[in-house]
CSV table of C-alpha atoms and ligand atoms in Angstrom, one decimal:
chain,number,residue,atom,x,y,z
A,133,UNK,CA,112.1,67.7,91.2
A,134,UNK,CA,108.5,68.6,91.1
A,135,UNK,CA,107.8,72.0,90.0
A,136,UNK,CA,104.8,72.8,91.6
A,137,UNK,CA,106.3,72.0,94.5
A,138,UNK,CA,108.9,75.2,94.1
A,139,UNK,CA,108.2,79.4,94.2
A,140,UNK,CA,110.5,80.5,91.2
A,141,UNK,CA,111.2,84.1,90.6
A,142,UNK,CA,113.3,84.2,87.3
A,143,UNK,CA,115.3,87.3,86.9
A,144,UNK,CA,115.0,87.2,83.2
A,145,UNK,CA,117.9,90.2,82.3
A,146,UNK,CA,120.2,88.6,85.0
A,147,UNK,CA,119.3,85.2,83.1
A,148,UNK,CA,119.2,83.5,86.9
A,149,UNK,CA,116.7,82.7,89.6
A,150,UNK,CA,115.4,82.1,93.3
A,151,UNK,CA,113.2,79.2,94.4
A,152,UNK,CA,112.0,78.1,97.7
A,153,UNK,CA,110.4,74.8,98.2
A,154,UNK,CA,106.7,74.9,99.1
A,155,UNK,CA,104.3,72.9,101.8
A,156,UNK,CA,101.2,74.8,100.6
A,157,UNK,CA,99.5,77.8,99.0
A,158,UNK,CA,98.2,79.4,102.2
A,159,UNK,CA,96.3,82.5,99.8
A,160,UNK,CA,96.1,84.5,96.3
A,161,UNK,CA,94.2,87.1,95.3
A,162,UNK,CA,94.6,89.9,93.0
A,163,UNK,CA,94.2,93.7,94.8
A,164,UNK,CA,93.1,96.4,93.4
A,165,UNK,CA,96.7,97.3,92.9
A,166,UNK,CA,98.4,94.2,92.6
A,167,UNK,CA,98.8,90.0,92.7
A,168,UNK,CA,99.3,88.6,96.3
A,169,UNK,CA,100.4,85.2,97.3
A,170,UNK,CA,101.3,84.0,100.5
A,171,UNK,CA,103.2,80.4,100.7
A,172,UNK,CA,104.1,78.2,103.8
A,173,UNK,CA,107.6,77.1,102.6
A,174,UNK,CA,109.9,74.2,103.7
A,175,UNK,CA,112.6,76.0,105.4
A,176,UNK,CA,111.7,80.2,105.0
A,177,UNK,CA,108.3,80.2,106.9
A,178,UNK,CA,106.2,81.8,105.6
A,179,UNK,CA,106.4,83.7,102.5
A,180,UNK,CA,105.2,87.2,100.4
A,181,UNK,CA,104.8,87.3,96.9
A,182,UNK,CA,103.7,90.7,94.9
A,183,UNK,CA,103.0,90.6,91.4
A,184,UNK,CA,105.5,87.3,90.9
A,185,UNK,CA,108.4,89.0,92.8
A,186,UNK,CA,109.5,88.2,96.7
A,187,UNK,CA,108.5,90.4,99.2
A,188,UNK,CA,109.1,89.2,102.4
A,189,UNK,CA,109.7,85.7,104.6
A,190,UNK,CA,109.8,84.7,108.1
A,191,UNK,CA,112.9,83.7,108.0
A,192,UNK,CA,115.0,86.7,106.3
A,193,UNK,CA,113.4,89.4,106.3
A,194,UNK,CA,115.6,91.3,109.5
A,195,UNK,CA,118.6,91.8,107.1
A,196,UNK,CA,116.4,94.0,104.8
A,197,UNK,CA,114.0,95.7,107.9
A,198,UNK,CA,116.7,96.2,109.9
A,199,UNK,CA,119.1,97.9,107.7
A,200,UNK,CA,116.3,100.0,106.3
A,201,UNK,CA,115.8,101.6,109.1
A,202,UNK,CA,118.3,101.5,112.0
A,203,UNK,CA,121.5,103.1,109.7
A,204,UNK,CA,119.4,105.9,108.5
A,205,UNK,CA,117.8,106.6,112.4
A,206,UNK,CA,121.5,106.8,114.0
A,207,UNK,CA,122.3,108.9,111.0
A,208,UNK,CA,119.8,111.5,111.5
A,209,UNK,CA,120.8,113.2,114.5
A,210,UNK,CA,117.7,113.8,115.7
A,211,UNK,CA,114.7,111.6,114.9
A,212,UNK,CA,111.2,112.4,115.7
A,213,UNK,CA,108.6,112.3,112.5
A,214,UNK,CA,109.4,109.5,110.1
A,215,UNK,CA,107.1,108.3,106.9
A,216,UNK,CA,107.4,104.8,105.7
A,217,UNK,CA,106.1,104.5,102.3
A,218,UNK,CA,105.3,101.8,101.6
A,219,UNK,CA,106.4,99.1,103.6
A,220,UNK,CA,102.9,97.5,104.1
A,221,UNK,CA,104.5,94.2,105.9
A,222,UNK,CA,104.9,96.6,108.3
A,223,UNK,CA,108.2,95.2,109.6
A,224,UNK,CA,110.1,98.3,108.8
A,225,UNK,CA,107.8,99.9,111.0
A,226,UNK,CA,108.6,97.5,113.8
A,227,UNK,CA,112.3,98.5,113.5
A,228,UNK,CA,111.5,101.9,113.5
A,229,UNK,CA,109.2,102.1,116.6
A,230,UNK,CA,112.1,100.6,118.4
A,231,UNK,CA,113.9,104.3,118.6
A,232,UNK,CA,112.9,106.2,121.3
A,233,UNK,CA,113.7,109.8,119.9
A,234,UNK,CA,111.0,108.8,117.2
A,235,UNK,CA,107.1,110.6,118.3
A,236,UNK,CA,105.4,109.3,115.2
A,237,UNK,CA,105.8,107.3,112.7
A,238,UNK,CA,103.3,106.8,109.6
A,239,UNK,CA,103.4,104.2,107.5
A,240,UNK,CA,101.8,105.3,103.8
A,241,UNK,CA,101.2,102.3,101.6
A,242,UNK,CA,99.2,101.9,98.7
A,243,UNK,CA,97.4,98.6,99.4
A,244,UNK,CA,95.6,98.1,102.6
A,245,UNK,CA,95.5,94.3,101.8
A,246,UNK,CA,99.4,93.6,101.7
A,247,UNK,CA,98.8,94.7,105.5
A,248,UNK,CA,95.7,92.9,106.3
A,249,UNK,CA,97.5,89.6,104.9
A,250,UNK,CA,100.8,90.9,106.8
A,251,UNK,CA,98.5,90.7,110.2
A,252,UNK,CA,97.5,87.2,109.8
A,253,UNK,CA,100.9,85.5,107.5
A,254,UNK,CA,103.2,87.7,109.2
A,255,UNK,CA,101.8,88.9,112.8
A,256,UNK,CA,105.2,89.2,114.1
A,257,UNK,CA,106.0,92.1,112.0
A,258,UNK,CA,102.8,94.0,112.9
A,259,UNK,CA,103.6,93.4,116.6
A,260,UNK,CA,104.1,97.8,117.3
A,261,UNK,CA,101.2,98.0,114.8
A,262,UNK,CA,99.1,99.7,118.1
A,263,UNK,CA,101.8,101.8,119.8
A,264,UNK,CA,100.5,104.8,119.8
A,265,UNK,CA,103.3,106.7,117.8
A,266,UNK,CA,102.1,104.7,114.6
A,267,UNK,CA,99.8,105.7,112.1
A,268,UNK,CA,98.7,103.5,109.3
A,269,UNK,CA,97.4,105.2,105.8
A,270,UNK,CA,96.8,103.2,102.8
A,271,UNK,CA,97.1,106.0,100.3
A,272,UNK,CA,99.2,106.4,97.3
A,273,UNK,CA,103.0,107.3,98.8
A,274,UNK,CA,103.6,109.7,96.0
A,275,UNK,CA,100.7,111.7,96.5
A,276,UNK,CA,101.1,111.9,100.3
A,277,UNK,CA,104.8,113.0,99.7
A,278,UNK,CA,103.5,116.2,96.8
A,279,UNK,CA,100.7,117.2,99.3
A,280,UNK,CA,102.7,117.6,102.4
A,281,UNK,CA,103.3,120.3,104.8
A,282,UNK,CA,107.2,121.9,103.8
A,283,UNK,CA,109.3,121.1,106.8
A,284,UNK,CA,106.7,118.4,108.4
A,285,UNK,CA,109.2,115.1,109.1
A,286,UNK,CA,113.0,114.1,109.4
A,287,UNK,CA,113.0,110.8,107.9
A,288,UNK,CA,111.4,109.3,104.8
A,289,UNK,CA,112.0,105.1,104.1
A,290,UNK,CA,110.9,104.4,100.9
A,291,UNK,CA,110.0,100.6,101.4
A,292,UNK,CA,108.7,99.7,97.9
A,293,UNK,CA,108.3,97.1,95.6
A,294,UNK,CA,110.6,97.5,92.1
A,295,UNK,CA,110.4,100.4,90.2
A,296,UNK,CA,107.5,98.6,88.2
A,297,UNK,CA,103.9,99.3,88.3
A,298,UNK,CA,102.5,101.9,91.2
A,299,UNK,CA,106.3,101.7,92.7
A,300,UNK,CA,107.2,103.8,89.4
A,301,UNK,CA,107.1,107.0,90.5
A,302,UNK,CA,108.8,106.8,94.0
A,303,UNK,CA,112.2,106.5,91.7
A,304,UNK,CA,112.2,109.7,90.2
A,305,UNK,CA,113.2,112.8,90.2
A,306,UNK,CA,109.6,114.6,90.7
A,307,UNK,CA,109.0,112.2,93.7
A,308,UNK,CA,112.5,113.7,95.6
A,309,UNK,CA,111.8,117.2,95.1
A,310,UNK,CA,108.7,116.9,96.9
A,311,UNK,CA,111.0,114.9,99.6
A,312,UNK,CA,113.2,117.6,99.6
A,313,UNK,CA,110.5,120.2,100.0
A,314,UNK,CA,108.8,117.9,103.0
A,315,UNK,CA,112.2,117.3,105.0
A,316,UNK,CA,113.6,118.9,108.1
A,317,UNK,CA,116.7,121.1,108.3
A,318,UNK,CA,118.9,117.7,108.5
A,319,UNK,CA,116.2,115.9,106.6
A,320,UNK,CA,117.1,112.6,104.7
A,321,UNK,CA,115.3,110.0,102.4
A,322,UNK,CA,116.5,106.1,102.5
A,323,UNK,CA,115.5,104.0,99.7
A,324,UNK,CA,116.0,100.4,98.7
A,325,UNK,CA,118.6,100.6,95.7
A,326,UNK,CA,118.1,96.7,94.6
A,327,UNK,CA,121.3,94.8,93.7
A,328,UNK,CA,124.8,96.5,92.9
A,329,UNK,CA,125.4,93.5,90.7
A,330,UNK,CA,122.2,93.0,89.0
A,331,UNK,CA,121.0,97.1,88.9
A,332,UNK,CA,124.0,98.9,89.2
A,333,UNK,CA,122.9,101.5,86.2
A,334,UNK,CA,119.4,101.8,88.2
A,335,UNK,CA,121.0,102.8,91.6
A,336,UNK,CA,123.6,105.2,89.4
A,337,UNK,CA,120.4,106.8,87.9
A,338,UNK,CA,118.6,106.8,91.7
A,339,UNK,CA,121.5,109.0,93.1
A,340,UNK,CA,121.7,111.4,90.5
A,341,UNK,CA,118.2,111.8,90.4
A,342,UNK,CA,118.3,112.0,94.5
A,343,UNK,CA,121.2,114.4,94.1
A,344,UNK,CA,119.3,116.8,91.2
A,345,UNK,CA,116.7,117.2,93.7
A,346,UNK,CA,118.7,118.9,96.1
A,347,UNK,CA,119.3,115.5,98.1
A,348,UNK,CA,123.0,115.9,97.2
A,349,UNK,CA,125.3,113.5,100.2
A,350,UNK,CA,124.5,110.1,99.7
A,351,UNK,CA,125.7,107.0,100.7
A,352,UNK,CA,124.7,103.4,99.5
A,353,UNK,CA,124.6,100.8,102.3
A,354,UNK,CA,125.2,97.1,101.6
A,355,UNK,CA,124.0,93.7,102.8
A,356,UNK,CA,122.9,90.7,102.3
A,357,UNK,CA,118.9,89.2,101.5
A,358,UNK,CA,119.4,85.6,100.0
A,359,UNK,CA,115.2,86.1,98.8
A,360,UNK,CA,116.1,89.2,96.5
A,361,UNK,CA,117.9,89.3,93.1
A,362,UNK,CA,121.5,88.2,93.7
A,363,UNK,CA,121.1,87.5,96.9
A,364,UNK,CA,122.7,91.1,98.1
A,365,UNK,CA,120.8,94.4,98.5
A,366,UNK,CA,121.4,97.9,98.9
A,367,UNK,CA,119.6,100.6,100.3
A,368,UNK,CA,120.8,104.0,99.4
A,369,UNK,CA,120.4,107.2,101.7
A,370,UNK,CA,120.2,110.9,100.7
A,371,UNK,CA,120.4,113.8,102.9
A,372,UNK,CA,120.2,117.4,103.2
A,373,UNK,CA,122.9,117.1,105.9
A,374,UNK,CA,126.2,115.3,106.0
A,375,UNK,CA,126.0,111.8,105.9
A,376,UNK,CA,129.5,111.4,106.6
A,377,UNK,CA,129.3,110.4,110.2
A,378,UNK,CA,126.7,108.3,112.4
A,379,UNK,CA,125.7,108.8,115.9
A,380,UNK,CA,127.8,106.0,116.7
A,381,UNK,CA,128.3,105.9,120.4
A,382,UNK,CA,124.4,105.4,120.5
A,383,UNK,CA,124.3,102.8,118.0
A,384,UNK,CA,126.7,100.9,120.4
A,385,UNK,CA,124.3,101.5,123.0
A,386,UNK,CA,121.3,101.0,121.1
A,387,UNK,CA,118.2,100.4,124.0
A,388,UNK,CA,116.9,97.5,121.8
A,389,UNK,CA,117.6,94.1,120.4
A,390,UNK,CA,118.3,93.5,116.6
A,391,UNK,CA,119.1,90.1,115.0
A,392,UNK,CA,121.6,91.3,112.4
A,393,UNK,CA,122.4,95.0,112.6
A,394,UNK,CA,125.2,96.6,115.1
A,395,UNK,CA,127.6,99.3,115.3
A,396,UNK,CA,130.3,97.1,113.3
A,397,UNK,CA,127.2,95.8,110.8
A,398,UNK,CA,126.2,99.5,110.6
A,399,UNK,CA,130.6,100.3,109.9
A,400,UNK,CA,131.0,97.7,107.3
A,401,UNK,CA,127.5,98.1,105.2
A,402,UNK,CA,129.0,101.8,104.4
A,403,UNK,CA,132.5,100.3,102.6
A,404,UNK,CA,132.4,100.6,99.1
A,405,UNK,CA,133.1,97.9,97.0
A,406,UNK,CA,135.9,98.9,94.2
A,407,UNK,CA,133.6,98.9,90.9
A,408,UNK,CA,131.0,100.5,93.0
A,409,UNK,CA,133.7,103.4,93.3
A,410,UNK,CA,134.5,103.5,89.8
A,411,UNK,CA,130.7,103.3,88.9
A,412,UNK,CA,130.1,106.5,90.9
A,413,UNK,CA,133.5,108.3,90.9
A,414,UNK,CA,133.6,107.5,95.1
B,256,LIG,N1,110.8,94.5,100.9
B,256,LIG,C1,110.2,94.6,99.7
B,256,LIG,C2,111.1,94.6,98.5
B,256,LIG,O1,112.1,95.3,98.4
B,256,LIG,O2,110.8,93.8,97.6
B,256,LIG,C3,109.2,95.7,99.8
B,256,LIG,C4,108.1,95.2,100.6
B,256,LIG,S1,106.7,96.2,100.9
B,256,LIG,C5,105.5,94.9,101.0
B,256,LIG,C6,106.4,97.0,99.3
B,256,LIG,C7,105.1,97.8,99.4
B,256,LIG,O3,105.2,98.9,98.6
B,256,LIG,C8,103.9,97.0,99.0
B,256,LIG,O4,103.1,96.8,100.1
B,256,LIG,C9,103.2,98.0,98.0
B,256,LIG,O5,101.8,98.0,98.1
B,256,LIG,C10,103.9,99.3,98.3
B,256,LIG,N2,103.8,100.3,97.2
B,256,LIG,C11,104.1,100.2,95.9
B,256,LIG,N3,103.9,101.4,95.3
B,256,LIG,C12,103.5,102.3,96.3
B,256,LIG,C13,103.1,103.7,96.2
B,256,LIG,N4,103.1,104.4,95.1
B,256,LIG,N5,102.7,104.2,97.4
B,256,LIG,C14,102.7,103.5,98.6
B,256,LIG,N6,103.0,102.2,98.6
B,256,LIG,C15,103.4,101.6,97.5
């Protein structure tokens, strides 16, 4: 096997890694904020690479947009103003345009270049880009969050890279407060959570830290994303409101086609595997 011929992203703590055999280097340059490099792979498509770590491919990348956004929208029971920070692929946004109830959503990411690239690597995910509900900033997420209005939007993504670098911040404590403050009446923030198997400590800390800020129902959602670290995900939602419920006679009936998520999908992401349980006294 050659190589050069292979994206590796070791995950050095987990002592295991991902590769993806490579046609060609299609771009690389290094942002103000970070290192971008976009592939053409073998089987994946095309592929997203920040700072040595997997963003996003063609191939994958519904599992991780779509349960990023659709759970937390039929959980809401009401939304109209959503923020996705970061997310500059801009295929959570996609997902998200495809509710009706939502009037705007705004897409805050730090790096205008991961969505310039997006448009030309990726132009599938920037297909809502121009619907008139969306509104691109390319801003620092943590600052937009501090400086909003108090009651100003219903539903925050967080759509970041790791908790490395200008991500940092968006896993703290500081940074949910000033969700908290931001958020409707029935206001909730969903976050990717990273791997129960690789980051379990990590998403433990995220929900107490969540919960300390006032953000106190949670629930971590499961599935699969063969490009990340173990090859399972989690993204992990905290609300004002009970989360106990989803709305989901509309999810059922959802206007709107999805490749992986569905009422049952939506069912099954919220079981909780038994050390999970234990981890978090569920
Ligand atoms: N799906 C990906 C994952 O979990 O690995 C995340 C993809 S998305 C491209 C991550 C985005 O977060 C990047 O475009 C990056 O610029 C953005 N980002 C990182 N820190 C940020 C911050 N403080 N404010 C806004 N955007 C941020």
């Amino acid at each position: 096997m050659n190589p050069s011929e292979w994206f590796t992203e070791q995950h050095a703590d987990a002592g295991s890694a991902f590769s993806l055999k490579i046609k060609k280097k299609l771009h690389e340059e290094q942002s103000e904020f970070q290192h971008l490099e976009i592939y053409e792979t073998e089987t994946f498509g095309n592929l997203m690479i920040i700072d040595g770590c997997t963003m996003v491919s063609t191939r994958d990348n519904f599992f991780y947009h779509e349960m990023m956004s659709h759970p937390a929208l039929f959980t809401h029971p009401d939304p109209k103003r959503v923020w996705i920070i970061g997310g500059g692929d801009c295929g959570t946004l996609r997902e998200v345009l495809k509710h009706p109830s939502v009037e705007q959503a705004v897409q805050i990411d730090i790096d205008e270049r991961v969505t310039r690239l997006a448009e030309i690597y990726f132009p599938e995910l920037c297909e809502s880009n121009n619907d008139p509900r969306a509104d691109l900033k390319f801003i620092d997420g943590i600052k937009w969050v501090k400086d909003a209005e108090p009651n100003s939007v219903d539903l925050i993504i967080v759509d970041s890279t790791d908790p490395v670098g200008p991500a940092l911040g968006l896993f703290s404590e500081e940074f949910y407060r000033d969700c908290f403050a931001c958020l409707t009446e029935n206001g909730m923030v969903v976050q990717q959570s990273e791997s129960a198997l690789y980051h379990l400590k990590l998403i433990g800390e995220m929900r107490d830290a969540m919960s300390n800020a006032g953000l106190s129902n949670l629930q971590t959602l499961f599935f699969p994303q063969c490009l990340y670290p173990s090859g399972w995900w989690s993204a992990t939602i905290a609300g004002k409101g009970d989360l106990s419920k989803f709305r989901e006679a509309d999810s059922s009936s959802k206007p709107f086609d999805t490749v992986y998520y569905n009422v049952d999908i939506h069912k099954a992401a919220l079981a909780q595997p038994e050390f999970v349980k234990k981890a978090f006294n569920l």
